[in-house]
PDB file of C-alpha atoms in Angstrom:
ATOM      1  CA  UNK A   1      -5.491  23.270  -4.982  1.00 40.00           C
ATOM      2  CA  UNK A   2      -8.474  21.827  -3.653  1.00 40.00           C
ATOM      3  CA  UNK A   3     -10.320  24.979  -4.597  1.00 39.00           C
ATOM      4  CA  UNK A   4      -9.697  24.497  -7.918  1.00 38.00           C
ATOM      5  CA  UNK A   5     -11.399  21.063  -7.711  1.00 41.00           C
ATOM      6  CA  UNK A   6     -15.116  21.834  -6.563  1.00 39.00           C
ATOM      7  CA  UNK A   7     -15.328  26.115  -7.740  1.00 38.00           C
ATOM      8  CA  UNK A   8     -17.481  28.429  -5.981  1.00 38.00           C
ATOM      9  CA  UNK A   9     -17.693  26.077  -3.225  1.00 40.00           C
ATOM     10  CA  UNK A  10     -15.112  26.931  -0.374  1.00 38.00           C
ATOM     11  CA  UNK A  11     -12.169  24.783   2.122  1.00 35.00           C
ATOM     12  CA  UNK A  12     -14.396  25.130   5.396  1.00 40.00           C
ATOM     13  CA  UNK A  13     -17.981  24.242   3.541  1.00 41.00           C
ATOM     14  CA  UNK A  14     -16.291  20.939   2.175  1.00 41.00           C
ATOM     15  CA  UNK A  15     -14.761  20.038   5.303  1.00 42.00           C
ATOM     16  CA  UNK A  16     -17.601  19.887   7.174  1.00 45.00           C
ATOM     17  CA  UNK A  17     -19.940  18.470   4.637  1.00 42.00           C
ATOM     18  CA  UNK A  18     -16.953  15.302   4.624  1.00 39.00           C
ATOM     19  CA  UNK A  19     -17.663  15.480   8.750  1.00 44.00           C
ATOM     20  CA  UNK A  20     -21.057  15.271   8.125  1.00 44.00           C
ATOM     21  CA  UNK A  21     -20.413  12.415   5.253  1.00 41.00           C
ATOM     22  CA  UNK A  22     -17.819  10.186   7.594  1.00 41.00           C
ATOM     23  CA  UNK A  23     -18.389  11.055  10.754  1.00 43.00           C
ATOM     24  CA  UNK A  24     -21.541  10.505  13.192  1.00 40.00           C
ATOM     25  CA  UNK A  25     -21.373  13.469  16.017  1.00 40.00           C
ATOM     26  CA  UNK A  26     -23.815  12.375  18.240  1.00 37.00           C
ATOM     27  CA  UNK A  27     -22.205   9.071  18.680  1.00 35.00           C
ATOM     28  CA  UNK A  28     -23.959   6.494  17.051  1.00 35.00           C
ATOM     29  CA  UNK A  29     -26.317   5.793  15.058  1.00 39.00           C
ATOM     30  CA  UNK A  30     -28.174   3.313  12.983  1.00 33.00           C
ATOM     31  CA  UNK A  31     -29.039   3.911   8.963  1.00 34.00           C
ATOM     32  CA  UNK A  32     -30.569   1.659   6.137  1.00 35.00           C
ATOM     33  CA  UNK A  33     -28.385  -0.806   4.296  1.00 35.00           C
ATOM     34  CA  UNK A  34     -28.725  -0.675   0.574  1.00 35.00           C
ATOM     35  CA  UNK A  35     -26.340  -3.055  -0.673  1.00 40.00           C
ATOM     36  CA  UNK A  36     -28.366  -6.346  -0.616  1.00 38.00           C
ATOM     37  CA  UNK A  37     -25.479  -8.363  -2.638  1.00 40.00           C
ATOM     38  CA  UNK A  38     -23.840  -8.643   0.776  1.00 42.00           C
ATOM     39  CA  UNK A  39     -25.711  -8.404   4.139  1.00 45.00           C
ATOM     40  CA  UNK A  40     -29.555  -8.632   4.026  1.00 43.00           C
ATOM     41  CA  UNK A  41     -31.499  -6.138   2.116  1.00 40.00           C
ATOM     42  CA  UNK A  42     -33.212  -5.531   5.931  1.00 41.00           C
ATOM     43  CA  UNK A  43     -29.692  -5.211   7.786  1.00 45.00           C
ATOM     44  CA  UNK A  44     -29.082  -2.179   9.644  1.00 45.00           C
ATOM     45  CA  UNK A  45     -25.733  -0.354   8.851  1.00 49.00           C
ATOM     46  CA  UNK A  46     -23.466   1.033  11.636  1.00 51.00           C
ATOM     47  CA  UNK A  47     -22.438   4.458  11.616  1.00 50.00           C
ATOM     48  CA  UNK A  48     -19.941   4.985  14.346  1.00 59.00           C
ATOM     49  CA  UNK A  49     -18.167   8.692  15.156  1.00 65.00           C
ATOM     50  CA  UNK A  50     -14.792   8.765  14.614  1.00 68.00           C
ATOM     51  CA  UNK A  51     -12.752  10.907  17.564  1.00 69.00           C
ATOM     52  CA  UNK A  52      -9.545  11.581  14.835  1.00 73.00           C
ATOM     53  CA  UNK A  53     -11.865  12.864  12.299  1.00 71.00           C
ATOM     54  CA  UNK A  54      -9.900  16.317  12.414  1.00 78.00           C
ATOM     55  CA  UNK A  55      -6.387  14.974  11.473  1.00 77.00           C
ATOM     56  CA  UNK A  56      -7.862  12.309   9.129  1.00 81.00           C
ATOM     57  CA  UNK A  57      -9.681  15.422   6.743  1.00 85.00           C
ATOM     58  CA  UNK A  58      -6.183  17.389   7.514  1.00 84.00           C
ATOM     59  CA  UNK A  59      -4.138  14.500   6.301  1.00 86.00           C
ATOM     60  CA  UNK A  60      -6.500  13.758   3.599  1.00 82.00           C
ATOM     61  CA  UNK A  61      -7.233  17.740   2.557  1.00 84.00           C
ATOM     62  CA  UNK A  62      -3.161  17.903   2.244  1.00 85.00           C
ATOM     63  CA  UNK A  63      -2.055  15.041  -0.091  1.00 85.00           C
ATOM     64  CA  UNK A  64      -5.525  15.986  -2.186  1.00 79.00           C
ATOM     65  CA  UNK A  65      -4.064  19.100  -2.888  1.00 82.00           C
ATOM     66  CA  UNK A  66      -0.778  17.605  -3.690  1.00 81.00           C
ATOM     67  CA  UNK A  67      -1.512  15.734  -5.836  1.00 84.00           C
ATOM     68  CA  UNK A  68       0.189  15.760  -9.813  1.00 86.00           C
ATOM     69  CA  UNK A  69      -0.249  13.055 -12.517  1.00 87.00           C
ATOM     70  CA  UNK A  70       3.444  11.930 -11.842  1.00 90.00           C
ATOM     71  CA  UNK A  71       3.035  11.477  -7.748  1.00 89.00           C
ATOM     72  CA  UNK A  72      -0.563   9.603  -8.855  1.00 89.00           C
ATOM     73  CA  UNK A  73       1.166   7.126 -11.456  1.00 90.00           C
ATOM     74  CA  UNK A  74       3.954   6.230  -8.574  1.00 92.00           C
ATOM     75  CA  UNK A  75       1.435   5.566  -5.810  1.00 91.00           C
ATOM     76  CA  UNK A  76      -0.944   3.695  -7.986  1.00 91.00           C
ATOM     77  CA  UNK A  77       2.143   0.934  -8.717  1.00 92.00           C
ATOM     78  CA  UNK A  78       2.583   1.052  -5.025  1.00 93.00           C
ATOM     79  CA  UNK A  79      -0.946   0.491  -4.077  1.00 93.00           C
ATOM     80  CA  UNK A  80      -0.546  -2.501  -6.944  1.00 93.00           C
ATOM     81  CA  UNK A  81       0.962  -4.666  -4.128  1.00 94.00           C
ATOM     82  CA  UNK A  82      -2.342  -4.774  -2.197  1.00 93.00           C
ATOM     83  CA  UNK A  83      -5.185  -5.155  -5.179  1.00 92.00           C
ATOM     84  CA  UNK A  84      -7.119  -8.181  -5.156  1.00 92.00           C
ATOM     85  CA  UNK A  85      -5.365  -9.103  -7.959  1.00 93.00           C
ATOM     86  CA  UNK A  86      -2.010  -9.292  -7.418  1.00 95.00           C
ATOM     87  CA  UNK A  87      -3.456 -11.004  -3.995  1.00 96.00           C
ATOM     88  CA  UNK A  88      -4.976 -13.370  -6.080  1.00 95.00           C
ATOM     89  CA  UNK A  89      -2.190 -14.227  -8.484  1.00 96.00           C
ATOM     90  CA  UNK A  90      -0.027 -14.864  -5.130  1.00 96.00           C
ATOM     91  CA  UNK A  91      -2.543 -16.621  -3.096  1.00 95.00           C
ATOM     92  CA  UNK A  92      -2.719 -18.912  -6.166  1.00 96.00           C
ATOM     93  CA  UNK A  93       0.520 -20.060  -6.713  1.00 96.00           C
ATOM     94  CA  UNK A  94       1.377 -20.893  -2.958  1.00 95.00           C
ATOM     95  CA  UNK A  95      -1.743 -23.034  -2.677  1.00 95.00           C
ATOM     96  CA  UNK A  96      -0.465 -24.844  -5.816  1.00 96.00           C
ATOM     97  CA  UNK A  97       2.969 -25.176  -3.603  1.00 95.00           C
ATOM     98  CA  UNK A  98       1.165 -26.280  -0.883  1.00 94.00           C
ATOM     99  CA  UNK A  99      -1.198 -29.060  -3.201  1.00 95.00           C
ATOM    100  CA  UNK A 100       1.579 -30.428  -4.273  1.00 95.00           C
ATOM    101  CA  UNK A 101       3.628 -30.808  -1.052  1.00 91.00           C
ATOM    102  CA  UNK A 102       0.606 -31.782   0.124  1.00 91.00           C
ATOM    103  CA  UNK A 103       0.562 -29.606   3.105  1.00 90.00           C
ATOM    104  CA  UNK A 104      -3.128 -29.676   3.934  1.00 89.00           C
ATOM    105  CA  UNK A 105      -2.831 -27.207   7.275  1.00 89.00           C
ATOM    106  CA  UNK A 106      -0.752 -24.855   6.023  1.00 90.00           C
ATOM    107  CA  UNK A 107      -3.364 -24.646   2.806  1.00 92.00           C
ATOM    108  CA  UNK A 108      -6.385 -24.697   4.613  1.00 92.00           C
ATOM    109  CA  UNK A 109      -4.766 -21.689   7.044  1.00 92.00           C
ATOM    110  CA  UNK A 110      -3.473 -19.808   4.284  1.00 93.00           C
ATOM    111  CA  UNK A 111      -7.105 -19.923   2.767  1.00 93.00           C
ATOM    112  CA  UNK A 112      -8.883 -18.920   5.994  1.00 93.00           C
ATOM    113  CA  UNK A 113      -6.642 -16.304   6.870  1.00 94.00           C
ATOM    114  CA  UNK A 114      -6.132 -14.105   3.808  1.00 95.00           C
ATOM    115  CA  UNK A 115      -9.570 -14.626   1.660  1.00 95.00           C
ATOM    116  CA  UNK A 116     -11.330 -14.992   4.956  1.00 94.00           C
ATOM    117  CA  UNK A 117     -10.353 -11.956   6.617  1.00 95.00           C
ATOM    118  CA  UNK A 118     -10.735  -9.771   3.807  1.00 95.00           C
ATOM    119  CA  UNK A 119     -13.823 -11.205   3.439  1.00 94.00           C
ATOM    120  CA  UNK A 120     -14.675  -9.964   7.619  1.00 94.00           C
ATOM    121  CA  UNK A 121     -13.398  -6.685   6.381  1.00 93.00           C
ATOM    122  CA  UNK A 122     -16.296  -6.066   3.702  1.00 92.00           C
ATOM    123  CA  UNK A 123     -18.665  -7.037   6.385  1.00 92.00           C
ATOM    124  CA  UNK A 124     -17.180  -4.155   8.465  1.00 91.00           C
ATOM    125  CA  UNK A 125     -17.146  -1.789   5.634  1.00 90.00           C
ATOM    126  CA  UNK A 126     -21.231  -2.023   5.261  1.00 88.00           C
ATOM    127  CA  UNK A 127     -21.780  -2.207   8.927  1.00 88.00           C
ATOM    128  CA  UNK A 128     -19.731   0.965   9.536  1.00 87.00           C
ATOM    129  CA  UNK A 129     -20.883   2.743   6.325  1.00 84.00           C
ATOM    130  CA  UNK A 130     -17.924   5.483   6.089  1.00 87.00           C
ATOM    131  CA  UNK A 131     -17.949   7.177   3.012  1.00 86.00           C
ATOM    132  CA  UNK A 132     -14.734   7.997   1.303  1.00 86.00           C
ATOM    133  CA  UNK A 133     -12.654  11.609   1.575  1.00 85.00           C
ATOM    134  CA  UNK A 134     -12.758  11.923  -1.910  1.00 78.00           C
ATOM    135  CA  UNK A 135     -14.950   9.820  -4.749  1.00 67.00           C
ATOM    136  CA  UNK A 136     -13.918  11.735  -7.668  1.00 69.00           C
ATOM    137  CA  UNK A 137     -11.816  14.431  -9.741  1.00 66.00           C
ATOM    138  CA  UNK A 138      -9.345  14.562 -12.116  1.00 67.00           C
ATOM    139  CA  UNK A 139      -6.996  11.974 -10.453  1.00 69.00           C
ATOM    140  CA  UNK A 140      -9.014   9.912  -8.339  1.00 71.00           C
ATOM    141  CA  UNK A 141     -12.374   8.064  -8.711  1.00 70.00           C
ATOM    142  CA  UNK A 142     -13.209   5.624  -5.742  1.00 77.00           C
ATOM    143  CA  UNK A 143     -16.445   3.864  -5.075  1.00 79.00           C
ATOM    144  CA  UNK A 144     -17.768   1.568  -1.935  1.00 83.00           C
ATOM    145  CA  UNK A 145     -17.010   2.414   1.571  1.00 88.00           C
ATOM    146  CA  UNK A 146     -13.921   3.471   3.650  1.00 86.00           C
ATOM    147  CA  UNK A 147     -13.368   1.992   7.120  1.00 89.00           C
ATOM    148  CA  UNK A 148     -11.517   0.123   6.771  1.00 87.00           C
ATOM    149  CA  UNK A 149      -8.910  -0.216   4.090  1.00 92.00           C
ATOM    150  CA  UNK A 150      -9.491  -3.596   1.952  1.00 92.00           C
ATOM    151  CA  UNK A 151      -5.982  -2.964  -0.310  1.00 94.00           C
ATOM    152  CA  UNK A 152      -4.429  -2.483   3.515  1.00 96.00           C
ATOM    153  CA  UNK A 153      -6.416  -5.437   5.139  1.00 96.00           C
ATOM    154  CA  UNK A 154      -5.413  -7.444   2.397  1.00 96.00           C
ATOM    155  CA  UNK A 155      -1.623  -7.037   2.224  1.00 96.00           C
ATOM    156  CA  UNK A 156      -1.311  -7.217   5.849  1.00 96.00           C
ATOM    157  CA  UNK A 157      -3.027 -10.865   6.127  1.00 96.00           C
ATOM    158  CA  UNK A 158      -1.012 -11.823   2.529  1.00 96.00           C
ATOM    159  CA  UNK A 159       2.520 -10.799   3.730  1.00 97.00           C
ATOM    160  CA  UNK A 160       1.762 -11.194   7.408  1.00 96.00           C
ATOM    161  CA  UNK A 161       0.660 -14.956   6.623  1.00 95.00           C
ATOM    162  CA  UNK A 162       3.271 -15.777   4.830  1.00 95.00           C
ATOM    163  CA  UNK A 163       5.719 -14.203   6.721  1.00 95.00           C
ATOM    164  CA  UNK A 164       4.515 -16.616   9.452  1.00 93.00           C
ATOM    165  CA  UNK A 165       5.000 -19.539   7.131  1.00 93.00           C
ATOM    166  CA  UNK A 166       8.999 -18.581   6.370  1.00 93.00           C
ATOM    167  CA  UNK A 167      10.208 -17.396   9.959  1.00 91.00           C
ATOM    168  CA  UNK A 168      10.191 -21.032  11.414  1.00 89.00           C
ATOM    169  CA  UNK A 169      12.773 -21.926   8.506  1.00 89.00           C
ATOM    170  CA  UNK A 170      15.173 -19.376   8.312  1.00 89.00           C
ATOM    171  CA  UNK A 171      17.642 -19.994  11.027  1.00 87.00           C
ATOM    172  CA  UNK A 172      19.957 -17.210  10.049  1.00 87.00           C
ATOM    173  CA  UNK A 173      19.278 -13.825  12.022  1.00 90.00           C
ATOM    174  CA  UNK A 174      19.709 -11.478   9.411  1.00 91.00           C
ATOM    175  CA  UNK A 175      17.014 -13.669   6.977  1.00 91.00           C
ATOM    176  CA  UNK A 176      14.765 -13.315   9.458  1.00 93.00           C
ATOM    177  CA  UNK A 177      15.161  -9.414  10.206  1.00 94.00           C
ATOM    178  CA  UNK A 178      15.177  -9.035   6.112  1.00 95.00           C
ATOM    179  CA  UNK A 179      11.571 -10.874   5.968  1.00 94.00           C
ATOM    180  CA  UNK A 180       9.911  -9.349   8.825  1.00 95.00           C
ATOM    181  CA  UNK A 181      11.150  -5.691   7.323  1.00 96.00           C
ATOM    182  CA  UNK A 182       9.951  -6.768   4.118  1.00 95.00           C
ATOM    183  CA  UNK A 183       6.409  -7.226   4.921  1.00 96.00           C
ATOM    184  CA  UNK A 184       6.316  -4.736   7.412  1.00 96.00           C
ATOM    185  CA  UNK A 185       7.407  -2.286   4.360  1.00 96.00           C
ATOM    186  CA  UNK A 186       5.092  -3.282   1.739  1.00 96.00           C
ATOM    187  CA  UNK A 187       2.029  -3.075   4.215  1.00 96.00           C
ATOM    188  CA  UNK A 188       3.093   0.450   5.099  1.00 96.00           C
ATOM    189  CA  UNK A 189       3.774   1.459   1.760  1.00 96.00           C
ATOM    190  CA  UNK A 190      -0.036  -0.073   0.584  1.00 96.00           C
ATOM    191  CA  UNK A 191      -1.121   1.551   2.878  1.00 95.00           C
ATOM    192  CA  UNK A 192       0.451   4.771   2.623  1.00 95.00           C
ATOM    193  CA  UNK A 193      -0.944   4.909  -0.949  1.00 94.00           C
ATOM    194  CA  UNK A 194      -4.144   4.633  -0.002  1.00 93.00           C
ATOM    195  CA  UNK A 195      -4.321   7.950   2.088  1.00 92.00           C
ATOM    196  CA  UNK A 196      -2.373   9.469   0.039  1.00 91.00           C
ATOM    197  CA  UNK A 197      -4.572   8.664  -3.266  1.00 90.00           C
ATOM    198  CA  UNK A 198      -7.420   9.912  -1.408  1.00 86.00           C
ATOM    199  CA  UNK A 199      -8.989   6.254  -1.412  1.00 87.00           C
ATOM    200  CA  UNK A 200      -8.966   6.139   2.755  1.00 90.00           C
ATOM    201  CA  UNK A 201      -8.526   8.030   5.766  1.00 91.00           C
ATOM    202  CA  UNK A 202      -5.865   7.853   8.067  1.00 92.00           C
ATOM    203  CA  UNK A 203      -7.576   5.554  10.502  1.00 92.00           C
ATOM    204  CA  UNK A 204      -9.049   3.589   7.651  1.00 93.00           C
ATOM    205  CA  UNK A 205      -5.349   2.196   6.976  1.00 95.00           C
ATOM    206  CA  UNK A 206      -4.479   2.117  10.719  1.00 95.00           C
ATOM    207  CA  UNK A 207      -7.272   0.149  11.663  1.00 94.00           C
ATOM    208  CA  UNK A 208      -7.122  -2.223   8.809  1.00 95.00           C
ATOM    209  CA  UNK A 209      -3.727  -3.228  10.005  1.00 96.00           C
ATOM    210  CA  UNK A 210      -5.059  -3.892  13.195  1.00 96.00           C
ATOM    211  CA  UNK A 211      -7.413  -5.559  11.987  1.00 96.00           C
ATOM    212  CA  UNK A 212      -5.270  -7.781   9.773  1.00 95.00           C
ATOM    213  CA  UNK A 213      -2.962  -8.391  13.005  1.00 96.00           C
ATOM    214  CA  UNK A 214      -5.563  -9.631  15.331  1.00 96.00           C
ATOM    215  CA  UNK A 215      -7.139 -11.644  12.892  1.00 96.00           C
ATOM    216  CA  UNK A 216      -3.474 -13.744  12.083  1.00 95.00           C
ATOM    217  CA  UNK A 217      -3.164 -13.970  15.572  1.00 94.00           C
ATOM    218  CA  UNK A 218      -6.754 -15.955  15.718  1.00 93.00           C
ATOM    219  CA  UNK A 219      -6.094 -17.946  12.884  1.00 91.00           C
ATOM    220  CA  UNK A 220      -2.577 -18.959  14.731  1.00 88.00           C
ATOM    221  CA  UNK A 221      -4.167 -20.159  17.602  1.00 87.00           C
ATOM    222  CA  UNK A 222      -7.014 -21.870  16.014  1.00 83.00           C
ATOM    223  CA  UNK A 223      -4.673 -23.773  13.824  1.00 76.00           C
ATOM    224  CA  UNK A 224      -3.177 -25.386  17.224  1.00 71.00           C
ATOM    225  CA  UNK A 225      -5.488 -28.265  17.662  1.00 64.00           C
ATOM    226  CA  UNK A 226      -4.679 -29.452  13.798  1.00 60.00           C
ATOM    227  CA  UNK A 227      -1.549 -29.005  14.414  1.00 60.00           C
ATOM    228  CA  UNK A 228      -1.268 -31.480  17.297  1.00 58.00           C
ATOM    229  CA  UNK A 229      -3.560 -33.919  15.624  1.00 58.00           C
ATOM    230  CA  UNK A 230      -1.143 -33.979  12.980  1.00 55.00           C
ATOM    231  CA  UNK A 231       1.533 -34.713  15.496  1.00 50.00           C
ATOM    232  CA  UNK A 232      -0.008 -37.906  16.131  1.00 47.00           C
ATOM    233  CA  UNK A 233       1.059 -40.497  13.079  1.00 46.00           C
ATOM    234  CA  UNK A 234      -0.632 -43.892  13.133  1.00 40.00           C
ATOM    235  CA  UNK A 235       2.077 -46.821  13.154  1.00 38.00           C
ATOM    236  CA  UNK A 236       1.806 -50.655  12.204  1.00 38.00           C
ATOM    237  CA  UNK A 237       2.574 -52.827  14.976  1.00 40.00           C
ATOM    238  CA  UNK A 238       2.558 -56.666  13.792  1.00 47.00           C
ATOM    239  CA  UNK A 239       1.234 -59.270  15.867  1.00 45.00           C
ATOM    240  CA  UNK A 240       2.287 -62.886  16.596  1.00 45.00           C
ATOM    241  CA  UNK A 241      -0.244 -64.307  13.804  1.00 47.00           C
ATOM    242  CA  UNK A 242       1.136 -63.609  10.303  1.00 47.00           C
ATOM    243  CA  UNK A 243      -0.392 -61.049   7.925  1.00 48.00           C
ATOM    244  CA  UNK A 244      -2.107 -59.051  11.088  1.00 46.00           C
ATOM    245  CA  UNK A 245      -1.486 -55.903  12.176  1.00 43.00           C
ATOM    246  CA  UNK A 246      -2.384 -53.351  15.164  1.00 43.00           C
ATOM    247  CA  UNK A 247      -3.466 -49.711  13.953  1.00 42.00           C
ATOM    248  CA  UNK A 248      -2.195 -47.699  16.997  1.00 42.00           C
ATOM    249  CA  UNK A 249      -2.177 -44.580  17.224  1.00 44.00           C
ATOM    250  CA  UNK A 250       1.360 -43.267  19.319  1.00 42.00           C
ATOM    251  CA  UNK A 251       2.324 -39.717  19.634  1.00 41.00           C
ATOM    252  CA  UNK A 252       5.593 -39.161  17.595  1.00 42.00           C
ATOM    253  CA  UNK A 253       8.781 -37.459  19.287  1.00 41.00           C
ATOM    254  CA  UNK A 254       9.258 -35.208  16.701  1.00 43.00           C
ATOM    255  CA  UNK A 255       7.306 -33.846  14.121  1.00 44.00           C
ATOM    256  CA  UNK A 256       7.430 -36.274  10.892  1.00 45.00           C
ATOM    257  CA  UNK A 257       5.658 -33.302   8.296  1.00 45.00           C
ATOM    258  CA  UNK A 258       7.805 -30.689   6.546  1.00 47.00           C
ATOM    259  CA  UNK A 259       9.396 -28.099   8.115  1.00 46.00           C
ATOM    260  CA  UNK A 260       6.811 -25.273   7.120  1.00 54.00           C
ATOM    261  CA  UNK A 261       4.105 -26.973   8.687  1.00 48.00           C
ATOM    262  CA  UNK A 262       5.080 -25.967  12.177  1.00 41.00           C
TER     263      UNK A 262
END
C-alpha cells in the first residue's frame, strides 16, 4: 500500500504535497528554468494548473498501490513499444527503405514528423515544468518532467506516421481496419503503461496523444506543396535542329512516383 512506501507520513499529506508539486492553484505562474542543456539558462518555465488534478492523483494513487513485481515486468515490455529506442531502431530502417527507393518526401516527412515532434514535446515538458506522481520506490524510479508523455508522444507520431504512409496502398477494407486498430492499440497500450507505472498522469498521456495528432495533421498539410511540385516531371521535347532539346516543364496526368508517395 502506498503507506507502506513513505512510513509515518500519511495518504492525505502526500496527496496534497503532489498538488502542490504538479499543480499551480492560483492559475499560473512563472518559475526559473534550470536545465540549460535545452532552453536558455535565462528561460522562464511555465507552470500551468491543471483542472483534472483530482482524478489524475486518484488514478495515479490506485495503480501505485497496485503495483507487484509481476504487473511491473508486463507493463515495462509494453511501455518497450514507445522508448526512444525501439523508436530509433524503427525510424532507422524505414529511412533506409525510403534511401533506397529513393523517396525523398516521404523521408524528409517521416524525419520531421516523428524526431521533430518529440523533439516540440521536450520543449513543452520544460516550459510546463510538471513534476512526476511518483520519482521513486521499490518499483519505479523516473526522472525529468511529466506533461506530457514523451514514450506516448512518441508512439503516436511513429505508428500514426506510418500508418499514414500504408493506408493509401491497401485497397482491401479489412487491411485497412487491421492497420488503423493496430496503431490505435499500441498507442493506447504505451500509454496505458505509463500511468500505470507511475511515470505520468492521466492527462500527461491524453494530451500527448493530442499532441501527437495535431502535429501529423500539420506535417500532412505542409507536405502538400512538395507534393505537387513533385507532380510536375520535366519532359524532353526535341526540336527541328538535331541534337537540341526543349526542357519544359508540363504537369503530368497522373502521378509518375511510387505509390507511397501520395
Amino acid at each position: 500500500m502506498l503507506s507502506e512506501w513513505w512510513p509515518g507520513s500519511s495518504v492525505r499529506w502526500r496527496s496534497s504535497l503532489f498538488c502542490r508539486l504538479t499543480s499551480i492553484k492560483s492559475g499560473l505562474d512563472l518559475v526559473a528554468l534550470t536545465n540549460s542543456l535545452i532552453l536558455p539558462q535565462n528561460c522562464l518555465a511555465l507552470a500551468m494548473a491543471n483542472p483534472l488534478a483530482g482524478p489524475d492523483h486518484e488514478v495515479a494513487g490506485w495503480f501505485h498501490a497496485h503495483l507487484t513485481r509481476t504487473f511491473v515486468s508486463v507493463l515495462r515490455a509494453f511501455t518497450e513499444f514507445g522508448s526512444s529506442e525501439w523508436i530509433g531502431i524503427v525510424l532507422f530502417f524505414v529511412a533506409l527503405y525510403f534511401v533506397w527507393k529513393k523517396w525523398w518526401p516521404s523521408l524528409v516527412t517521416l524525419i520531421i514528423a516523428v524526431p521533430g515532434g518529440m523533439l516540440l514535446n521536450e520543449w513543452v515538458k520544460i516550459l510546463v515544468h510538471r513534476q512526476r506522481p511518483f520519482v521513486d520506490g521499490p518499483f519505479v524510479d523516473w526522472s525529468g518532467y511529466s506533461f506530457a508523455s514523451g514514450h506516448t508522444i512518441g508512439a503516436t507520431l511513429l505508428y500514426g506516421q506510418l500508418l499514414l504512409f500504408v493506408l493509401p496502398v491497401m485497397k482491401a477494407r479489412h487491411w485497412r481496419l487491421l492497420s488503423i486498430f493496430s496503431a490505435v492499440f499500441l498507442v493506447l497500450l504505451v500509454g496505458f503503461s505509463r500511468i500505470a507505472l507511475g511515470a505520468h498522469f492521466l492527462t500527461d498521456v491524453l494530451a500527448a496523444i493530442v499532441f501527437g495528432i495535431v502535429w501529423l495533421m500539420l506535417c500532412m498539410v505542409l507536405r502538400k506543396p512538395i507534393r505537387r511540385r513533385n507532380l510536375q516531371p520535366e519532359i524532353i521535347i526535341p526540336l527541328a535542329s538535331p541534337g537540341e532539346a526543349l526542357l519544359a516543364p508540363v504537369v503530368a496526368e497522373t502521378h509518375r512516383g511510387p505509390t507511397l508517395e501520395a
